[in-house]
């Protein structure tokens, strides 16, 4: 109960994007260009909304699906192999590592990963993850 109470206190509403959404400020031109690119590419499909997450499970090709149980450990459905919940992008720059296994140390590495369309394929790979 204590952990749940603490986690409920952790929320981010002070990011510049929150002020933009509220209409109290505007983005710099470079930020606006980045947001437009984010919305144009498949990124916002999974990382949309105020939480910047659809809270669904996807396989994105980080590891071979057969080597990474993911959601299948809960559902016992092989179609869910390698699927993990879309993390929120809120405070993403503060994280020490990225992806469910921590394989990337920088956001640039994450962008490169998605730019090349992931590293592995499987029948359940999200169609949003493809070479850009």
Short mmCIF file of C-alpha atoms in Angstrom, two decimals:
data_model
loop_
_atom_site.label_atom_id
_atom_site.label_comp_id
_atom_site.label_asym_id
_atom_site.label_seq_id
_atom_site.Cartn_x
_atom_site.Cartn_y
_atom_site.Cartn_z
CA UNK A 1 0.00 0.00 0.00
CA UNK A 2 2.87 2.37 0.78
CA UNK A 3 4.49 1.76 -2.62
CA UNK A 4 1.18 2.36 -4.39
CA UNK A 5 0.66 5.60 -2.47
CA UNK A 6 4.16 6.75 -3.39
CA UNK A 7 3.69 5.86 -7.06
CA UNK A 8 0.44 7.83 -7.18
CA UNK A 9 2.42 10.90 -6.12
CA UNK A 10 4.76 10.59 -9.11
CA UNK A 11 3.37 12.46 -12.05
CA UNK A 12 4.76 14.96 -14.49
CA UNK A 13 2.69 17.95 -15.47
CA UNK A 14 5.44 20.54 -15.66
CA UNK A 15 7.03 19.57 -18.96
CA UNK A 16 7.01 22.22 -21.70
CA UNK A 17 4.59 20.09 -23.72
CA UNK A 18 2.04 20.39 -20.89
CA UNK A 19 2.12 24.18 -21.20
CA UNK A 20 1.72 23.87 -24.96
CA UNK A 21 -1.28 21.55 -24.51
CA UNK A 22 -2.75 24.01 -21.99
CA UNK A 23 -2.23 26.84 -24.48
CA UNK A 24 -0.08 28.90 -22.11
CA UNK A 25 3.09 28.78 -24.21
CA UNK A 26 4.40 27.79 -27.61
CA UNK A 27 7.29 25.61 -28.65
CA UNK A 28 10.52 26.96 -30.10
CA UNK A 29 10.77 26.36 -33.86
CA UNK A 30 13.11 23.37 -33.41
CA UNK A 31 10.79 21.85 -30.78
CA UNK A 32 7.76 22.40 -33.01
CA UNK A 33 9.59 20.69 -35.90
CA UNK A 34 10.42 17.75 -33.63
CA UNK A 35 6.81 17.43 -32.49
CA UNK A 36 5.62 17.53 -36.10
CA UNK A 37 8.10 14.79 -37.04
CA UNK A 38 7.02 12.73 -34.01
CA UNK A 39 3.38 13.05 -35.08
CA UNK A 40 4.14 12.31 -38.75
CA UNK A 41 6.18 9.16 -38.10
CA UNK A 42 4.57 6.10 -36.46
CA UNK A 43 5.90 7.20 -33.04
CA UNK A 44 2.69 8.83 -31.84
CA UNK A 45 0.68 5.70 -32.63
CA UNK A 46 2.11 3.95 -29.57
CA UNK A 47 3.40 6.99 -27.67
CA UNK A 48 0.35 9.23 -28.01
CA UNK A 49 -2.00 10.90 -25.60
CA UNK A 50 -1.19 12.80 -22.45
CA UNK A 51 0.77 9.85 -21.03
CA UNK A 52 2.70 9.39 -24.27
CA UNK A 53 1.78 5.70 -24.15
CA UNK A 54 -1.09 3.64 -25.49
CA UNK A 55 -0.56 1.20 -22.56
CA UNK A 56 -0.80 -1.71 -25.00
CA UNK A 57 1.70 -4.50 -25.55
CA UNK A 58 3.81 -4.64 -28.71
CA UNK A 59 6.71 -6.63 -30.10
CA UNK A 60 9.16 -4.18 -31.63
CA UNK A 61 12.12 -6.37 -32.53
CA UNK A 62 14.47 -5.62 -29.62
CA UNK A 63 15.28 -9.33 -29.21
CA UNK A 64 14.17 -12.47 -31.02
CA UNK A 65 10.57 -13.01 -29.89
CA UNK A 66 11.20 -16.69 -29.07
CA UNK A 67 13.99 -15.69 -26.66
CA UNK A 68 11.96 -13.07 -24.79
CA UNK A 69 8.68 -14.26 -23.28
CA UNK A 70 7.22 -10.82 -22.70
CA UNK A 71 3.43 -10.74 -22.36
CA UNK A 72 3.20 -14.46 -23.20
CA UNK A 73 4.42 -15.28 -19.68
CA UNK A 74 1.09 -13.92 -18.42
CA UNK A 75 -1.31 -14.81 -21.25
CA UNK A 76 0.26 -18.19 -22.15
CA UNK A 77 -0.44 -17.21 -25.76
CA UNK A 78 2.53 -17.68 -28.11
CA UNK A 79 1.21 -14.80 -30.21
CA UNK A 80 2.32 -12.52 -27.35
CA UNK A 81 5.98 -13.62 -27.35
CA UNK A 82 8.31 -10.65 -27.03
CA UNK A 83 5.50 -8.15 -26.43
CA UNK A 84 6.02 -5.51 -23.76
CA UNK A 85 3.88 -2.59 -22.63
CA UNK A 86 4.59 0.71 -24.32
CA UNK A 87 6.40 2.85 -21.75
CA UNK A 88 5.46 6.47 -21.25
CA UNK A 89 7.84 9.01 -22.72
CA UNK A 90 7.32 11.34 -19.77
CA UNK A 91 10.72 12.13 -18.21
CA UNK A 92 12.32 9.77 -20.72
CA UNK A 93 15.55 11.78 -20.81
CA UNK A 94 16.04 11.12 -17.09
CA UNK A 95 16.26 7.35 -17.50
CA UNK A 96 19.65 5.65 -17.25
CA UNK A 97 18.84 2.99 -19.87
CA UNK A 98 16.23 2.32 -22.53
CA UNK A 99 14.11 -0.57 -23.83
CA UNK A 100 12.80 -3.33 -21.61
CA UNK A 101 16.22 -4.94 -21.32
CA UNK A 102 18.21 -1.71 -20.88
CA UNK A 103 20.24 -2.31 -24.02
CA UNK A 104 20.50 1.33 -25.09
CA UNK A 105 22.27 4.01 -23.08
CA UNK A 106 21.13 7.05 -25.11
CA UNK A 107 17.98 8.30 -26.77
CA UNK A 108 19.97 8.60 -30.00
CA UNK A 109 20.49 4.83 -29.93
CA UNK A 110 16.75 4.31 -29.46
CA UNK A 111 15.96 6.58 -32.42
CA UNK A 112 18.53 4.71 -34.55
CA UNK A 113 16.91 1.40 -33.55
CA UNK A 114 13.47 2.52 -34.70
CA UNK A 115 14.94 4.25 -37.77
CA UNK A 116 16.33 0.89 -38.95
CA UNK A 117 13.04 -0.88 -38.17
CA UNK A 118 14.18 -2.84 -35.14
CA UNK A 119 16.73 -5.63 -35.06
CA UNK A 120 14.53 -8.76 -35.32
CA UNK A 121 11.31 -9.81 -36.99
CA UNK A 122 8.43 -12.04 -35.94
CA UNK A 123 4.84 -12.52 -37.14
CA UNK A 124 3.56 -10.37 -34.27
CA UNK A 125 5.94 -7.47 -34.86
CA UNK A 126 4.13 -4.17 -34.77
CA UNK A 127 3.58 -2.81 -38.29
CA UNK A 128 4.57 0.62 -36.92
CA UNK A 129 8.15 -0.67 -36.51
CA UNK A 130 9.68 -0.60 -39.97
CA UNK A 131 12.67 1.10 -41.59
CA UNK A 132 12.06 4.82 -41.76
#
